[in-house]
Short mmCIF file of C-alpha atoms and ligand atoms in Angstrom, two decimals:
data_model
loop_
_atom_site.label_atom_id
_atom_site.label_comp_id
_atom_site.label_asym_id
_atom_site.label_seq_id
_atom_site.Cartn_x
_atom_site.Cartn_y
_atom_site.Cartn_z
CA UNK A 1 0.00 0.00 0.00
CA UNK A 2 2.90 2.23 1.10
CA UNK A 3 4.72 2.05 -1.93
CA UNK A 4 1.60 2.20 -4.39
CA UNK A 5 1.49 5.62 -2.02
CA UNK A 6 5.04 6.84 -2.48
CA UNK A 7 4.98 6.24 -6.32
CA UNK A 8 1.87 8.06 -6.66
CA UNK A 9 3.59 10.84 -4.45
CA UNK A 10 6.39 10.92 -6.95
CA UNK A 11 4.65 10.76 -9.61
CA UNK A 12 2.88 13.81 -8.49
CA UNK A 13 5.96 15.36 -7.42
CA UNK A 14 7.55 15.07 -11.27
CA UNK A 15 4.28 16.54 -12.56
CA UNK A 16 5.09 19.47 -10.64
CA UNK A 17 8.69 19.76 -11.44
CA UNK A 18 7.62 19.48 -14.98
CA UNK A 19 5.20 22.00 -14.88
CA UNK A 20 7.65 24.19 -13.10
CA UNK A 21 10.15 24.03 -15.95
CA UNK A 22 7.97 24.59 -18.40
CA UNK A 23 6.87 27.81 -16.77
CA UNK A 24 10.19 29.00 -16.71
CA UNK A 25 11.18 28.34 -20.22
CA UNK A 26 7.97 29.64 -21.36
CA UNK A 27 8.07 32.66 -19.56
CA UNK A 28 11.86 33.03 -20.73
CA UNK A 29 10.41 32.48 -24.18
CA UNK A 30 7.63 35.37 -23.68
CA UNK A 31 10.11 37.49 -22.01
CA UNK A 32 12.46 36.67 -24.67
CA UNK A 33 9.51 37.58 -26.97
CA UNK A 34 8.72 40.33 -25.51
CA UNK A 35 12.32 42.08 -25.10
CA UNK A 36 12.75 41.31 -29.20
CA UNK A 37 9.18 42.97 -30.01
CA UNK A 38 10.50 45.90 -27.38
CA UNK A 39 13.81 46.48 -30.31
CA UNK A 40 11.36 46.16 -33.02
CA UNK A 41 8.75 48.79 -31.62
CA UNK A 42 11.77 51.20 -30.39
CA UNK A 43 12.86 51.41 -34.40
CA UNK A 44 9.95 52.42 -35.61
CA UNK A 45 7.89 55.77 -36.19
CA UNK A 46 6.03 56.22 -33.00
CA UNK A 47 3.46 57.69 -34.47
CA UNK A 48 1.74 57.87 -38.48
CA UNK A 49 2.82 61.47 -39.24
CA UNK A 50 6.57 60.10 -38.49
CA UNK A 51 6.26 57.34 -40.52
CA UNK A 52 4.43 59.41 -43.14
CA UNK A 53 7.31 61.47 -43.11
CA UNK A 54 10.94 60.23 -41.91
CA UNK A 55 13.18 63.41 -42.19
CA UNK A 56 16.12 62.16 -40.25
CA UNK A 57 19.28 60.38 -41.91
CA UNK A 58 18.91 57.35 -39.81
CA UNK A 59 15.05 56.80 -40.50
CA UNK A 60 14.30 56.85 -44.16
CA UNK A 61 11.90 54.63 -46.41
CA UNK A 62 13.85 52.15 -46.51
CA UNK A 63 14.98 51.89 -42.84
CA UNK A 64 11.37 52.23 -41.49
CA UNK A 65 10.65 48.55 -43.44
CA UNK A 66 13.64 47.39 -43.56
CA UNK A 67 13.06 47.70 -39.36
CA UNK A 68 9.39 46.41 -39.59
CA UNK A 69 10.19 43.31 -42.10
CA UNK A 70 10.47 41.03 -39.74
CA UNK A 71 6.49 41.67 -38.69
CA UNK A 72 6.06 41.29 -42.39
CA UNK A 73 7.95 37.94 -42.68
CA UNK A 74 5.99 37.10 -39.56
CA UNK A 75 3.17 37.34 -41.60
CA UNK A 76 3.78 35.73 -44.51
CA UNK A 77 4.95 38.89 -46.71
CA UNK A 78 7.99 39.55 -48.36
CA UNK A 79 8.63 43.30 -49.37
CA UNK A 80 9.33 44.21 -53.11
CA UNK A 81 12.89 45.25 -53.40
CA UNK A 82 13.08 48.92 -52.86
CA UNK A 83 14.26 50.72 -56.57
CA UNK A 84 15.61 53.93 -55.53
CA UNK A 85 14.44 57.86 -56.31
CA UNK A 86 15.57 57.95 -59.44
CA UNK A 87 11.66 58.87 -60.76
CA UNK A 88 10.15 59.05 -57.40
CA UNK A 89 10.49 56.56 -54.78
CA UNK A 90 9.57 53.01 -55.82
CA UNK A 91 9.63 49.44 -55.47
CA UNK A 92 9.73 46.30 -58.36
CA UNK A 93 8.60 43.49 -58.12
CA UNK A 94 11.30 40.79 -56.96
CA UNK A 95 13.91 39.81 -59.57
CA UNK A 96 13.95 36.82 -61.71
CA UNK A 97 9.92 36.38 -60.54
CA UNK A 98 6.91 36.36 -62.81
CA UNK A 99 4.11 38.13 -62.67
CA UNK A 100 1.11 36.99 -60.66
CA UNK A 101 -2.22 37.08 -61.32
CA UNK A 102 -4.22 38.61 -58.54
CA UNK A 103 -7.47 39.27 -60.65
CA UNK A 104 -7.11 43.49 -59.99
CA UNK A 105 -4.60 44.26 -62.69
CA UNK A 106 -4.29 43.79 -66.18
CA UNK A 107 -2.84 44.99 -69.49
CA UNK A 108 -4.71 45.53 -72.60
CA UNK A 109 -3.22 43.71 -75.38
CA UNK A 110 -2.75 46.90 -77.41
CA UNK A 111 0.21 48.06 -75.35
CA UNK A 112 1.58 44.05 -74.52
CA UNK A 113 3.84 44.70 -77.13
CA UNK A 114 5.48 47.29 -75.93
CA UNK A 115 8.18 46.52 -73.23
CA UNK A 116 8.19 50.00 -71.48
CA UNK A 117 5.46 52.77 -70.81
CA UNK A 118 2.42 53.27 -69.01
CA UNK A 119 -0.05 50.23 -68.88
CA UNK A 120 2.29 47.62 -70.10
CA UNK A 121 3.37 44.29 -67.77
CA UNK A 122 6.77 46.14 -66.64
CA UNK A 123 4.87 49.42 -65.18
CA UNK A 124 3.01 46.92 -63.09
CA UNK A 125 6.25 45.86 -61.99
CA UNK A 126 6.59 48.55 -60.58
CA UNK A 127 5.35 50.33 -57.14
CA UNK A 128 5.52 53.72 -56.90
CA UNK A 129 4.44 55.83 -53.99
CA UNK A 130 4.54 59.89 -52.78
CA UNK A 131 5.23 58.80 -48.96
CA UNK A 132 6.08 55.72 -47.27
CA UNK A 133 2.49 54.55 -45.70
CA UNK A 134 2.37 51.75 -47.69
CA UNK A 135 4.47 49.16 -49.00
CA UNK A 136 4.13 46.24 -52.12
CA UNK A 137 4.99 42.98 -51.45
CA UNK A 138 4.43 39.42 -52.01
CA UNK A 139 2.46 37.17 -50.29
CA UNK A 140 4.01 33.51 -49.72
CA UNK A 141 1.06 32.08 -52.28
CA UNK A 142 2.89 34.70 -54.64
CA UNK A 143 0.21 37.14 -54.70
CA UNK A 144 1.30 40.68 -55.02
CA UNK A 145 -0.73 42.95 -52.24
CA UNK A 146 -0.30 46.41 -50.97
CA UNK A 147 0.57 46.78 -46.98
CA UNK A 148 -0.24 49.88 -45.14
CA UNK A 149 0.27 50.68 -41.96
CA UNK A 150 -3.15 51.93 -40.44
CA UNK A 151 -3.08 52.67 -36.78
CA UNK A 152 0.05 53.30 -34.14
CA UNK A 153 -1.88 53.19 -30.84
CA UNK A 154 -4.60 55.35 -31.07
CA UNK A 155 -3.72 57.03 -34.10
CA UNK A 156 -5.70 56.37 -37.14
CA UNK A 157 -7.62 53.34 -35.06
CA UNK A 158 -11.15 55.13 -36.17
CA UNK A 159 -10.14 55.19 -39.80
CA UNK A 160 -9.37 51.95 -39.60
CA UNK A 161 -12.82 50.69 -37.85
CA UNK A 162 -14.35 52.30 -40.79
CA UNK A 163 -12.53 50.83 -43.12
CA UNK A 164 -13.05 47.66 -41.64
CA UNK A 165 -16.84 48.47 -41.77
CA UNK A 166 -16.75 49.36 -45.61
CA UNK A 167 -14.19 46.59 -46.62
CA UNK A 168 -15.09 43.24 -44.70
CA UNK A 169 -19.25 43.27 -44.21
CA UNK A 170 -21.80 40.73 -46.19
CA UNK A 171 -22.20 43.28 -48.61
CA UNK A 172 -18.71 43.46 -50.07
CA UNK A 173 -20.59 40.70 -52.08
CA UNK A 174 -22.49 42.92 -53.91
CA UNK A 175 -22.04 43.04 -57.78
CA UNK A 176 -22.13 46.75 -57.57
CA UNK A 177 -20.12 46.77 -54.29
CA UNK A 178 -17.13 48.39 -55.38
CA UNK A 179 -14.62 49.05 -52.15
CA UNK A 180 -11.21 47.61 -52.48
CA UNK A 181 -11.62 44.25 -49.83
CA UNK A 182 -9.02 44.18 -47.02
CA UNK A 183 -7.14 41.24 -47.60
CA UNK A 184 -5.42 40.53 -43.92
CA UNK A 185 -5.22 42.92 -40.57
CA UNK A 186 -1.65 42.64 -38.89
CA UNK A 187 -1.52 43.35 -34.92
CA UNK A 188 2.45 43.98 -33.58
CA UNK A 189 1.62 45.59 -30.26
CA UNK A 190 0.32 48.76 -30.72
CA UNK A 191 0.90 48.76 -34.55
CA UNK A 192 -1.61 47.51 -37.27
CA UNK A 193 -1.08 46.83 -41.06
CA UNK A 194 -3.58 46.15 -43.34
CA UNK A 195 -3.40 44.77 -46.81
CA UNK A 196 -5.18 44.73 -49.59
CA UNK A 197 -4.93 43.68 -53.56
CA UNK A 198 -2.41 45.86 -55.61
CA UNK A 199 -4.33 47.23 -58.75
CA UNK A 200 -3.42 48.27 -61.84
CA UNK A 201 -3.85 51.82 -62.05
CA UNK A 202 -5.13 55.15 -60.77
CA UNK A 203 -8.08 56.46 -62.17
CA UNK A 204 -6.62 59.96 -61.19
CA UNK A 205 -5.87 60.65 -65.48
CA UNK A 206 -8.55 58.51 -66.38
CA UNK A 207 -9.20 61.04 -69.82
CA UNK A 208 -5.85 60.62 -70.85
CA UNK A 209 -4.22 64.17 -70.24
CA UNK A 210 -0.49 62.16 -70.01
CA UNK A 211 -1.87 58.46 -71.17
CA UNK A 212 -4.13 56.28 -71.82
CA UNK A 213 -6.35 56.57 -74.75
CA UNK A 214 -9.84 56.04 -73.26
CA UNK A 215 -12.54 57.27 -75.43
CA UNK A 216 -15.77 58.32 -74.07
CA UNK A 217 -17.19 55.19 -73.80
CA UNK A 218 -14.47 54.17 -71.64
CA UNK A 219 -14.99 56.82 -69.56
CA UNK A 220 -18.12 56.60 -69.13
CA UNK A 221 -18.34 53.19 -68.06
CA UNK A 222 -15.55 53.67 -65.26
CA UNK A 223 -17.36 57.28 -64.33
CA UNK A 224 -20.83 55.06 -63.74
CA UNK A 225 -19.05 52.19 -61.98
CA UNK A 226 -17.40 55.30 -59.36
CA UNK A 227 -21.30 56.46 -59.22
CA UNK A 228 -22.87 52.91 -58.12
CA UNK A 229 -20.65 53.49 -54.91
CA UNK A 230 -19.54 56.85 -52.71
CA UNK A 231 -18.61 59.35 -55.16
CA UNK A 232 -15.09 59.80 -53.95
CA UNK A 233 -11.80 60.62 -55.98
CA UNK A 234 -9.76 57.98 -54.68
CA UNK A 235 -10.64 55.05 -57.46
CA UNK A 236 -8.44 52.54 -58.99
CA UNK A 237 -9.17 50.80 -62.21
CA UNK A 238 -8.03 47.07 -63.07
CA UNK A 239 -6.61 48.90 -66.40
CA UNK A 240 -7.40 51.31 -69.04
CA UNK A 241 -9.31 49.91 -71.68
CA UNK A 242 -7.98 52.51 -74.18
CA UNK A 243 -10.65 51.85 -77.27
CA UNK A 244 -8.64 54.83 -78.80
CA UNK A 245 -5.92 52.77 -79.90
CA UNK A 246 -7.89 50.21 -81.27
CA UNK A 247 -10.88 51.71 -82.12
CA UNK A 248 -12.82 48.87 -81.07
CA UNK A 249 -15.34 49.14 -78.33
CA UNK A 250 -13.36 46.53 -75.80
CA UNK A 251 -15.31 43.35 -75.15
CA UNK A 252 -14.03 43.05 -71.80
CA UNK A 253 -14.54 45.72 -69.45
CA UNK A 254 -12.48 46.98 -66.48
CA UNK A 255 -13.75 47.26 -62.60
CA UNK A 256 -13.34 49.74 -60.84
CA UNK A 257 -12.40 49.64 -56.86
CA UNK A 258 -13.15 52.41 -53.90
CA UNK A 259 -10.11 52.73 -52.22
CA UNK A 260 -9.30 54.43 -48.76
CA UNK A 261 -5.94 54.78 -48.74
CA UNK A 262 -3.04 55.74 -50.99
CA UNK A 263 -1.90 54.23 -54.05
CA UNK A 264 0.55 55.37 -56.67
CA UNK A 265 -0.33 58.68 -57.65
CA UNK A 266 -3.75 58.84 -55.50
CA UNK A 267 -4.06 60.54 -52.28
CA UNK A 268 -6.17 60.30 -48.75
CA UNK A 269 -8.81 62.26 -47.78
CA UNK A 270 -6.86 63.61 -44.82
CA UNK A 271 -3.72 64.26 -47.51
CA UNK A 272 -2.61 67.96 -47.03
CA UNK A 273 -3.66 69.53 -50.47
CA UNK A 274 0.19 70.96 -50.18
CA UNK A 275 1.22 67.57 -50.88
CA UNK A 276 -1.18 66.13 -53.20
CA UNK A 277 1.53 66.60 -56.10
CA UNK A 278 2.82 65.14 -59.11
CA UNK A 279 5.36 65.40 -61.42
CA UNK A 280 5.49 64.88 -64.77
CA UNK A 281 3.79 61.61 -65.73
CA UNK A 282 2.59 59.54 -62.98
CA UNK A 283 4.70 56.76 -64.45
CA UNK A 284 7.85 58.58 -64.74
CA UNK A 285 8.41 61.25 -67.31
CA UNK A 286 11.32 58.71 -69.00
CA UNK A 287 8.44 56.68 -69.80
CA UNK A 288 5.88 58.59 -71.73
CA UNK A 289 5.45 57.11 -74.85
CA UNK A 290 6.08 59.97 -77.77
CA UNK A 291 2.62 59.92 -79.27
CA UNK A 292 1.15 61.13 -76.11
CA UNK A 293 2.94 64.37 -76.30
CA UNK A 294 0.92 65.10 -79.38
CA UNK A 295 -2.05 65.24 -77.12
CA UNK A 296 -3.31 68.35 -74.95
CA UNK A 297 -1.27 68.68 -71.76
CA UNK A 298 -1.40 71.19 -68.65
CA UNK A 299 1.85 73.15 -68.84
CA UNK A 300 2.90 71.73 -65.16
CA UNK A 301 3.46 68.51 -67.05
CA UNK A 302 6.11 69.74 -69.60
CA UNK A 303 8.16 71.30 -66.53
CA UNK A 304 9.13 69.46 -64.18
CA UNK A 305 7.44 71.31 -60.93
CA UNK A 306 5.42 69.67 -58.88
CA UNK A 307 1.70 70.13 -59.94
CA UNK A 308 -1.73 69.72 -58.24
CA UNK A 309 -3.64 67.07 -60.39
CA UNK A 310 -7.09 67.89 -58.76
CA UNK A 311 -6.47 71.15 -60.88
CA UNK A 312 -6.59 68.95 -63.98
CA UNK A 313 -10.47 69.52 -63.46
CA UNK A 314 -12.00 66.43 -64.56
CA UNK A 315 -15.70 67.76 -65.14
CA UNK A 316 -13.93 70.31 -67.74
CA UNK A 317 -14.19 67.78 -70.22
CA UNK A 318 -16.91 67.68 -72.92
CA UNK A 319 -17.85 64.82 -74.93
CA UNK A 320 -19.93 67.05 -78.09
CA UNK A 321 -23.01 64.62 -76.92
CA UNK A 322 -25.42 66.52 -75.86
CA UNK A 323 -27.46 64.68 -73.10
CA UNK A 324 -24.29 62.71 -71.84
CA UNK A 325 -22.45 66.60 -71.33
CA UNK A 326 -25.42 68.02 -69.86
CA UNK A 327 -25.10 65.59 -67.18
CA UNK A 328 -21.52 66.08 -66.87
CA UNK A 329 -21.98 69.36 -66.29
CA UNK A 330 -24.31 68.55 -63.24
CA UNK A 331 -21.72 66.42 -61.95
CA UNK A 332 -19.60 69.27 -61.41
CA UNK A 333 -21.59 70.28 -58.36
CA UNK A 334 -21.31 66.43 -56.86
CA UNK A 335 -19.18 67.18 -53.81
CA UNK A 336 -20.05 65.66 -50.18
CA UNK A 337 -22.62 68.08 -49.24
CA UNK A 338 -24.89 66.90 -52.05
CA UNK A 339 -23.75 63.09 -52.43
CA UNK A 340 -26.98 61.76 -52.52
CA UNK A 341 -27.33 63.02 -56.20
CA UNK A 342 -24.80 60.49 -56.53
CA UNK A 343 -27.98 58.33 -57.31
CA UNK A 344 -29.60 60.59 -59.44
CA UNK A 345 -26.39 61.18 -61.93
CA UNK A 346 -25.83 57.57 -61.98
CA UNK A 347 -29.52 56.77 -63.34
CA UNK A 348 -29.70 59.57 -65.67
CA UNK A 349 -26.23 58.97 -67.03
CA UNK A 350 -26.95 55.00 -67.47
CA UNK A 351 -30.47 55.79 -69.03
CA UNK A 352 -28.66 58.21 -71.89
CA UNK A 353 -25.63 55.42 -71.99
CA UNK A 354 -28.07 52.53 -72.90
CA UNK A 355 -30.16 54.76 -75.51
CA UNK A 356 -26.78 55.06 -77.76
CA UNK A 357 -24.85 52.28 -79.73
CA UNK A 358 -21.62 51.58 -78.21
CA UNK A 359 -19.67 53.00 -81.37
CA UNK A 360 -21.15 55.96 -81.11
CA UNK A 361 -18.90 56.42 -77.61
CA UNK A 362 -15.44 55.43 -79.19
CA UNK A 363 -14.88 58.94 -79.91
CA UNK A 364 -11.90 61.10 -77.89
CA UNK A 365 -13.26 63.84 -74.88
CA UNK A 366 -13.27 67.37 -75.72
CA UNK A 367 -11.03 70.23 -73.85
CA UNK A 368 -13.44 72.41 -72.72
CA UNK A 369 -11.13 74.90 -71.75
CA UNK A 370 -7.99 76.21 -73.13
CA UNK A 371 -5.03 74.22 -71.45
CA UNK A 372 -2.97 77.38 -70.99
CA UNK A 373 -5.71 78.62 -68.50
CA UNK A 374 -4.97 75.89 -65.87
C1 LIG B 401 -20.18 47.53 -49.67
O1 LIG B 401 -19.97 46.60 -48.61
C2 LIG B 401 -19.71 47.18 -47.34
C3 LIG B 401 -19.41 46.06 -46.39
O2 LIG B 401 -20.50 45.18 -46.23
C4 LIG B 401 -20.87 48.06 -46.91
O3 LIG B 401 -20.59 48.69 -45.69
C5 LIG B 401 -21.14 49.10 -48.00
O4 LIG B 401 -22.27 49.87 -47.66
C6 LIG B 401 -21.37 48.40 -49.32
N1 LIG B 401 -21.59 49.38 -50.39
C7 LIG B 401 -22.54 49.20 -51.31
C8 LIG B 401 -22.70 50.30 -52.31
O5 LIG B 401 -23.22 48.20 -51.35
#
């Protein structure tokens, strides 16, 4: 009996001892943990603005990531190589990889043949961005995604319930649901990145002041798509159809995505106007193909200064169709404080759409105003 006792006693006794030692190493693990997430945090931008804006030689672009990539890693990202200034600060997409398909961008086969330029496979190689928010990388199933850091403590955690709100509920579903869908929410502490799909271009020149050859039809269908959701400025395209170059009315017809947060040449909401700038062509000035030059440009794009593109009014345009530029016209007045016209636009504009033959669209916009006046 005795010794059925004593086993049981030291049996009981190892269980503890056990338990004990496990303790310890975990808690040396969590401490261990927790001194290495310490480093991490104590690198980087304690707050957006910072990280918005490093200004001190030992925290630029690349140091801010290069200090958060192991979160990244963590997480199952790896970072585009970083590309330099040489036309802005970008990224490209990892060497000796392919291209992925991530079903948001695409290249029309009018400009597949050409190697360089705007809307061809190698200027979706490329990442480029005004501030250091947000980051392109690759996710480990080789999709290519857009990071961005949303909140640092409290900062920018509203935005970020919002966006949460507008990019994750049932109705993201929707056919005519067009926000951009957050893809993955990282927590590290305090910090939190979000991602989301990259896509292929701004909508910010989407009447072809520096490129791409949309013709009214084009435009028109992207301009409707913006309508079905919040009339906002921020919209990305998965590319520019470009009929103009064809002079086909394309078959297969881009979507276009809401987006809250900064992409190539778009800007925030909360974006200073002093910084919402460009220069040249949003791909690089090195890159403009030489037919575009023969087309109207704002005098800001021939110099190099910086320029505001929400000067490039976009309701300045005309098409010569009557009914279709009346409405434009009343589109000028769309700004927040009468967005529930949003509704009314997008019905009339669809009704005066449907009533025409597609050819009759595939016709360039018209300058309503001089160019030299901007
Ligand atoms: C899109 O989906 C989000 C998330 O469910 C929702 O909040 C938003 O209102 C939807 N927009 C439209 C136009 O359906």
């Amino acid at each position: 009996m005795s010794c059925i006792h004593s086993g049981r006693i030291q049996a009981f006794i190892s269980v503890i001892a056990l338990s004990v030692m496990a303790g310890i190493a975990f808690s040396a693990l969590g401490l261990r943990r927790k001194r290495r997430n310490e480093r991490i945090l104590a690198k980087l931008p304690s707050n957006l603005e910072a990280w918005r804006r490093p200004n001190t030689i030992d925290s630029d672009d690349e140091t801010i990531w290069k200090d958060a990539d192991d979160i990244l890693r963590e997480a199952g990202l790896i970072q585009w190589p970083y590309m330099g200034e040489e036309i802005g600060s970008s990224q490209g997409i990892p060497v000796n990889t392919c291209h992925s398909q991530n079903g948001y961008s695409y290249v029309t086969p009018c400009r597949d043949v050409a190697t360089k330029g705007p809307g061809t496979r190698h200027s979706l190689g490329r990442f480029m961005y005004l501030n250091p928010l947000k980051r392109a990388a690759r996710t480990t199933q080789g999709t290519d995604v857009i990071v961005r850091v949303m909140a640092i403590r409290n900062h920018g955690r509203p935005q970020l319930n919002i966006l949460r709100k507008l990019a994750t509920g049932p109705q993201i579903l929707l056919s005519n649901n067009h926000t951009l869908p957050i893809l993955q929410e990282i927590h590290f502490e305090y910090i939190s990145f979000a991602t989301f799909p990259k896509v292929g271009e701004s909508m910010l020149d989407v009447y072809g002041r520096i490129w791409p050859r949309n013709s009214v039809g084009d435009v028109l269908d992207m301009i409707t798509q913006a309508l079905e959701d919040a009339f906002s400025d921020n919209f990305l395209v998965q590319w520019h159809p470009e009929s103009l170059r064809t002079m086909e009315v394309s078959v297969s017809k881009p979507r276009v995505f809401l987006i809250d947060f900064e992409v190539a040449t778009s800007f925030e909401a909360d974006c200073p106007k002093n910084e919402r700038l460009c220069t040249g062509c949003p791909m690089g000035s090195s890159l403009i193909q030489s037919e575009t030059y023969a087309r109207p440009r704002i005098p800001e794009m021939n110099s190099n200064e910086p320029y505001d593109p929400f000067k490039l009014d976009v309701w300045q345009l005309g098409t010569a169709i009557e009914p279709i530029d009346n409405i434009l016209d009343a589109m000028k007045a769309l700004d927040s404080a009468v967005r529930l016209d949003a509704n009314d636009v997008l019905a009339k504009l669809t009704s005066a759409i449907h009533h025409m033959p597609p050819l009759s669209l595939l016709i360039p916009f018209e300058m309503l105003e001089d160019p030299m006046d901007f």
